[in-house]
């Protein structure tokens, strides 16, 4: 009986998702970049850091589909490998911020006596623009790829805390939670069995949307020279290098910039589709 209900619920979810053309487009974009990035070592036409000064600043051609940079390195190869770095940065940042944010959000929403202290800290963090705060954190921790990921993760934590807290506040007042408390069920069991399953949907939606935001923020840090350092082929770093040759080698900036834009767009479209599909009130 339970399996049938689960299958029915999953069937309704996928049916709604398939009706949303934007979500399908977003999923297709993301699938393309995930597959090409994962297979980068296999499908890359050249070694990622191979220099050939005879081909420097060569425009898109049959030999180099997306052109070359100032050292004659193939842009397509570096973008494929750069996708691995950018996507992993986003995954790391969302995983850390999501884990910490969900934990703090549940604590703040369930234990009212701790709510004011946690939310005051979150309000302070949210008073700073996320990119500015990430820059400040990198300035403290030091320049580098790992520190940039940590900085972006910290900047996103307040978003998870606020969303999860709001969901927990409404769920903790429901009859099944009150009944569990009356029966003497321990708080951690109530949180695991009743609270967390009911806040899964908003967490999934927010994580999908924040994935694109974290990739954009990480790219911005790399563009400012605070994230990935040469010769790491991260997309933001590629745009940073390309801006110095914008008048003579526009492809160095255009293609990495397009990759960032498309990935962020893909996550936003998919996030909107998931929000509609997971909403029980939508048709």
PDB file of N, CA, C and O in Angstrom, residues 97-112 114-115 118-119 122 157-170 172 191 195-196 199 203:
ATOM      1  N   UNK A  97      26.652  24.748   2.835  1.00  0.00           N
ATOM      2  CA  UNK A  97      25.655  25.725   3.288  1.00  0.00           C
ATOM      3  C   UNK A  97      24.321  25.059   3.587  1.00  0.00           C
ATOM      4  O   UNK A  97      23.622  25.422   4.543  1.00  0.00           O
ATOM      5  N   UNK A  98      23.945  24.065   2.770  1.00  0.00           N
ATOM      6  CA  UNK A  98      22.692  23.357   2.996  1.00  0.00           C
ATOM      7  C   UNK A  98      22.708  22.567   4.290  1.00  0.00           C
ATOM      8  O   UNK A  98      21.743  22.605   5.068  1.00  0.00           O
ATOM      9  N   UNK A  99      23.794  21.854   4.548  1.00  0.00           N
ATOM     10  CA  UNK A  99      23.896  21.052   5.767  1.00  0.00           C
ATOM     11  C   UNK A  99      23.836  21.932   7.016  1.00  0.00           C
ATOM     12  O   UNK A  99      23.049  21.680   7.938  1.00  0.00           O
ATOM     13  N   UNK A 100      24.663  22.969   7.030  1.00  0.00           N
ATOM     14  CA  UNK A 100      24.688  23.869   8.190  1.00  0.00           C
ATOM     15  C   UNK A 100      23.380  24.647   8.303  1.00  0.00           C
ATOM     16  O   UNK A 100      22.820  24.801   9.388  1.00  0.00           O
ATOM     17  N   UNK A 101      22.878  25.133   7.159  1.00  0.00           N
ATOM     18  CA  UNK A 101      21.655  25.925   7.167  1.00  0.00           C
ATOM     19  C   UNK A 101      20.440  25.137   7.619  1.00  0.00           C
ATOM     20  O   UNK A 101      19.606  25.642   8.377  1.00  0.00           O
ATOM     21  N   UNK A 102      20.316  23.887   7.163  1.00  0.00           N
ATOM     22  CA  UNK A 102      19.184  23.047   7.576  1.00  0.00           C
ATOM     23  C   UNK A 102      19.263  22.763   9.079  1.00  0.00           C
ATOM     24  O   UNK A 102      18.253  22.836   9.797  1.00  0.00           O
ATOM     25  N   UNK A 103      20.449  22.453   9.563  1.00  0.00           N
ATOM     26  CA  UNK A 103      20.615  22.179  10.996  1.00  0.00           C
ATOM     27  C   UNK A 103      20.216  23.388  11.844  1.00  0.00           C
ATOM     28  O   UNK A 103      19.413  23.272  12.778  1.00  0.00           O
ATOM     29  N   UNK A 104      20.741  24.559  11.500  1.00  0.00           N
ATOM     30  CA  UNK A 104      20.428  25.771  12.271  1.00  0.00           C
ATOM     31  C   UNK A 104      18.960  26.160  12.106  1.00  0.00           C
ATOM     32  O   UNK A 104      18.325  26.628  13.064  1.00  0.00           O
ATOM     33  N   UNK A 105      18.416  25.971  10.898  1.00  0.00           N
ATOM     34  CA  UNK A 105      17.016  26.310  10.663  1.00  0.00           C
ATOM     35  C   UNK A 105      16.067  25.450  11.471  1.00  0.00           C
ATOM     36  O   UNK A 105      15.076  25.941  12.021  1.00  0.00           O
ATOM     37  N   UNK A 106      16.373  24.151  11.570  1.00  0.00           N
ATOM     38  CA  UNK A 106      15.540  23.251  12.366  1.00  0.00           C
ATOM     39  C   UNK A 106      15.629  23.608  13.851  1.00  0.00           C
ATOM     40  O   UNK A 106      14.605  23.645  14.558  1.00  0.00           O
ATOM     41  N   UNK A 107      16.832  23.875  14.320  1.00  0.00           N
ATOM     42  CA  UNK A 107      17.016  24.241  15.732  1.00  0.00           C
ATOM     43  C   UNK A 107      16.270  25.533  16.044  1.00  0.00           C
ATOM     44  O   UNK A 107      15.568  25.638  17.061  1.00  0.00           O
ATOM     45  N   UNK A 108      16.401  26.535  15.159  1.00  0.00           N
ATOM     46  CA  UNK A 108      15.741  27.827  15.385  1.00  0.00           C
ATOM     47  C   UNK A 108      14.224  27.690  15.351  1.00  0.00           C
ATOM     48  O   UNK A 108      13.516  28.327  16.141  1.00  0.00           O
ATOM     49  N   UNK A 109      13.708  26.885  14.446  1.00  0.00           N
ATOM     50  CA  UNK A 109      12.267  26.753  14.317  1.00  0.00           C
ATOM     51  C   UNK A 109      11.635  25.887  15.385  1.00  0.00           C
ATOM     52  O   UNK A 109      10.500  26.142  15.809  1.00  0.00           O
ATOM     53  N   UNK A 110      12.375  24.875  15.858  1.00  0.00           N
ATOM     54  CA  UNK A 110      11.798  23.928  16.825  1.00  0.00           C
ATOM     55  C   UNK A 110      11.987  24.404  18.263  1.00  0.00           C
ATOM     56  O   UNK A 110      11.087  24.273  19.087  1.00  0.00           O
ATOM     57  N   UNK A 111      13.167  24.938  18.557  1.00  0.00           N
ATOM     58  CA  UNK A 111      13.450  25.414  19.916  1.00  0.00           C
ATOM     59  C   UNK A 111      13.349  26.937  19.935  1.00  0.00           C
ATOM     60  O   UNK A 111      14.291  27.634  19.573  1.00  0.00           O
ATOM     61  N   UNK A 112      12.208  27.417  20.357  1.00  0.00           N
ATOM     62  CA  UNK A 112      11.919  28.844  20.282  1.00  0.00           C
ATOM     63  C   UNK A 112      12.873  29.675  21.132  1.00  0.00           C
ATOM     64  O   UNK A 112      13.136  30.825  20.815  1.00  0.00           O
ATOM     65  N   UNK A 114      15.974  29.360  21.411  1.00  0.00           N
ATOM     66  CA  UNK A 114      17.232  29.579  20.691  1.00  0.00           C
ATOM     67  C   UNK A 114      17.025  30.374  19.399  1.00  0.00           C
ATOM     68  O   UNK A 114      17.992  30.831  18.788  1.00  0.00           O
ATOM     69  N   UNK A 115      15.778  30.523  19.025  1.00  0.00           N
ATOM     70  CA  UNK A 115      15.445  31.152  17.737  1.00  0.00           C
ATOM     71  C   UNK A 115      16.005  32.557  17.619  1.00  0.00           C
ATOM     72  O   UNK A 115      16.625  32.922  16.619  1.00  0.00           O
ATOM     73  N   UNK A 118      19.914  32.652  17.062  1.00  0.00           N
ATOM     74  CA  UNK A 118      20.328  32.191  15.732  1.00  0.00           C
ATOM     75  C   UNK A 118      19.924  33.188  14.662  1.00  0.00           C
ATOM     76  O   UNK A 118      20.714  33.537  13.787  1.00  0.00           O
ATOM     77  N   UNK A 119      18.692  33.680  14.731  1.00  0.00           N
ATOM     78  CA  UNK A 119      18.199  34.569  13.688  1.00  0.00           C
ATOM     79  C   UNK A 119      18.851  35.946  13.751  1.00  0.00           C
ATOM     80  O   UNK A 119      18.974  36.617  12.719  1.00  0.00           O
ATOM     81  N   UNK A 122      21.905  35.432  11.765  1.00  0.00           N
ATOM     82  CA  UNK A 122      21.562  35.335  10.346  1.00  0.00           C
ATOM     83  C   UNK A 122      21.191  36.700   9.769  1.00  0.00           C
ATOM     84  O   UNK A 122      21.540  37.022   8.632  1.00  0.00           O
ATOM     85  N   UNK A 157      24.460  30.370   3.666  1.00  0.00           N
ATOM     86  CA  UNK A 157      23.837  29.729   4.825  1.00  0.00           C
ATOM     87  C   UNK A 157      22.565  30.436   5.300  1.00  0.00           C
ATOM     88  O   UNK A 157      21.553  29.768   5.570  1.00  0.00           O
ATOM     89  N   UNK A 158      22.543  31.783   5.426  1.00  0.00           N
ATOM     90  CA  UNK A 158      21.330  32.441   5.926  1.00  0.00           C
ATOM     91  C   UNK A 158      20.075  32.141   5.111  1.00  0.00           C
ATOM     92  O   UNK A 158      18.973  32.066   5.671  1.00  0.00           O
ATOM     93  N   UNK A 159      20.213  31.966   3.808  1.00  0.00           N
ATOM     94  CA  UNK A 159      19.049  31.662   2.970  1.00  0.00           C
ATOM     95  C   UNK A 159      18.425  30.332   3.373  1.00  0.00           C
ATOM     96  O   UNK A 159      17.191  30.212   3.482  1.00  0.00           O
ATOM     97  N   UNK A 160      19.254  29.318   3.602  1.00  0.00           N
ATOM     98  CA  UNK A 160      18.737  28.017   4.022  1.00  0.00           C
ATOM     99  C   UNK A 160      18.110  28.100   5.411  1.00  0.00           C
ATOM    100  O   UNK A 160      17.061  27.500   5.663  1.00  0.00           O
ATOM    101  N   UNK A 161      18.759  28.831   6.307  1.00  0.00           N
ATOM    102  CA  UNK A 161      18.246  28.939   7.669  1.00  0.00           C
ATOM    103  C   UNK A 161      16.852  29.556   7.675  1.00  0.00           C
ATOM    104  O   UNK A 161      15.929  29.054   8.330  1.00  0.00           O
ATOM    105  N   UNK A 162      16.662  30.634   6.949  1.00  0.00           N
ATOM    106  CA  UNK A 162      15.366  31.324   6.953  1.00  0.00           C
ATOM    107  C   UNK A 162      14.260  30.467   6.344  1.00  0.00           C
ATOM    108  O   UNK A 162      13.140  30.418   6.858  1.00  0.00           O
ATOM    109  N   UNK A 163      14.553  29.790   5.245  1.00  0.00           N
ATOM    110  CA  UNK A 163      13.531  28.963   4.590  1.00  0.00           C
ATOM    111  C   UNK A 163      13.146  27.775   5.472  1.00  0.00           C
ATOM    112  O   UNK A 163      11.960  27.472   5.666  1.00  0.00           O
ATOM    113  N   UNK A 164      14.154  27.084   6.012  1.00  0.00           N
ATOM    114  CA  UNK A 164      13.878  25.910   6.850  1.00  0.00           C
ATOM    115  C   UNK A 164      13.174  26.325   8.140  1.00  0.00           C
ATOM    116  O   UNK A 164      12.226  25.674   8.574  1.00  0.00           O
ATOM    117  N   UNK A 165      13.620  27.393   8.753  1.00  0.00           N
ATOM    118  CA  UNK A 165      12.983  27.868   9.987  1.00  0.00           C
ATOM    119  C   UNK A 165      11.510  28.162   9.759  1.00  0.00           C
ATOM    120  O   UNK A 165      10.649  27.781  10.564  1.00  0.00           O
ATOM    121  N   UNK A 166      11.198  28.854   8.665  1.00  0.00           N
ATOM    122  CA  UNK A 166       9.804  29.180   8.374  1.00  0.00           C
ATOM    123  C   UNK A 166       8.946  27.943   8.205  1.00  0.00           C
ATOM    124  O   UNK A 166       7.798  27.897   8.683  1.00  0.00           O
ATOM    125  N   UNK A 167       9.483  26.920   7.544  1.00  0.00           N
ATOM    126  CA  UNK A 167       8.734  25.673   7.355  1.00  0.00           C
ATOM    127  C   UNK A 167       8.541  24.937   8.677  1.00  0.00           C
ATOM    128  O   UNK A 167       7.462  24.405   8.955  1.00  0.00           O
ATOM    129  N   UNK A 168       9.590  24.912   9.498  1.00  0.00           N
ATOM    130  CA  UNK A 168       9.516  24.211  10.779  1.00  0.00           C
ATOM    131  C   UNK A 168       8.515  24.887  11.712  1.00  0.00           C
ATOM    132  O   UNK A 168       7.778  24.216  12.444  1.00  0.00           O
ATOM    133  N   UNK A 169       8.472  26.208  11.696  1.00  0.00           N
ATOM    134  CA  UNK A 169       7.540  26.936  12.560  1.00  0.00           C
ATOM    135  C   UNK A 169       6.087  26.525  12.308  1.00  0.00           C
ATOM    136  O   UNK A 169       5.279  26.423  13.239  1.00  0.00           O
ATOM    137  N   UNK A 170       5.755  26.309  11.036  1.00  0.00           N
ATOM    138  CA  UNK A 170       4.382  25.911  10.718  1.00  0.00           C
ATOM    139  C   UNK A 170       4.129  24.432  11.013  1.00  0.00           C
ATOM    140  O   UNK A 170       3.052  24.055  11.473  1.00  0.00           O
ATOM    141  N   UNK A 172       5.674  22.496  13.312  1.00  0.00           N
ATOM    142  CA  UNK A 172       5.714  22.158  14.741  1.00  0.00           C
ATOM    143  C   UNK A 172       4.376  22.403  15.448  1.00  0.00           C
ATOM    144  O   UNK A 172       4.155  21.904  16.549  1.00  0.00           O
ATOM    145  N   UNK A 191      11.915  15.368  15.193  1.00  0.00           N
ATOM    146  CA  UNK A 191      12.588  16.128  14.129  1.00  0.00           C
ATOM    147  C   UNK A 191      12.896  15.220  12.934  1.00  0.00           C
ATOM    148  O   UNK A 191      12.652  15.589  11.777  1.00  0.00           O
ATOM    149  N   UNK A 195       9.533  16.319  11.212  1.00  0.00           N
ATOM    150  CA  UNK A 195       9.920  17.656  10.747  1.00  0.00           C
ATOM    151  C   UNK A 195      10.681  17.604   9.431  1.00  0.00           C
ATOM    152  O   UNK A 195      10.274  18.215   8.431  1.00  0.00           O
ATOM    153  N   UNK A 196      11.789  16.875   9.406  1.00  0.00           N
ATOM    154  CA  UNK A 196      12.646  16.861   8.210  1.00  0.00           C
ATOM    155  C   UNK A 196      11.930  16.368   6.950  1.00  0.00           C
ATOM    156  O   UNK A 196      12.088  16.972   5.878  1.00  0.00           O
ATOM    157  N   UNK A 199      10.006  19.183   5.335  1.00  0.00           N
ATOM    158  CA  UNK A 199      10.703  20.383   4.844  1.00  0.00           C
ATOM    159  C   UNK A 199      11.623  20.035   3.682  1.00  0.00           C
ATOM    160  O   UNK A 199      12.400  20.874   3.228  1.00  0.00           O
ATOM    161  N   UNK A 203      13.687  22.603   0.715  1.00  0.00           N
ATOM    162  CA  UNK A 203      15.147  22.482   0.723  1.00  0.00           C
ATOM    163  C   UNK A 203      15.653  22.141  -0.675  1.00  0.00           C
ATOM    164  O   UNK A 203      16.634  22.724  -1.158  1.00  0.00           O
TER     165      UNK A 203
END
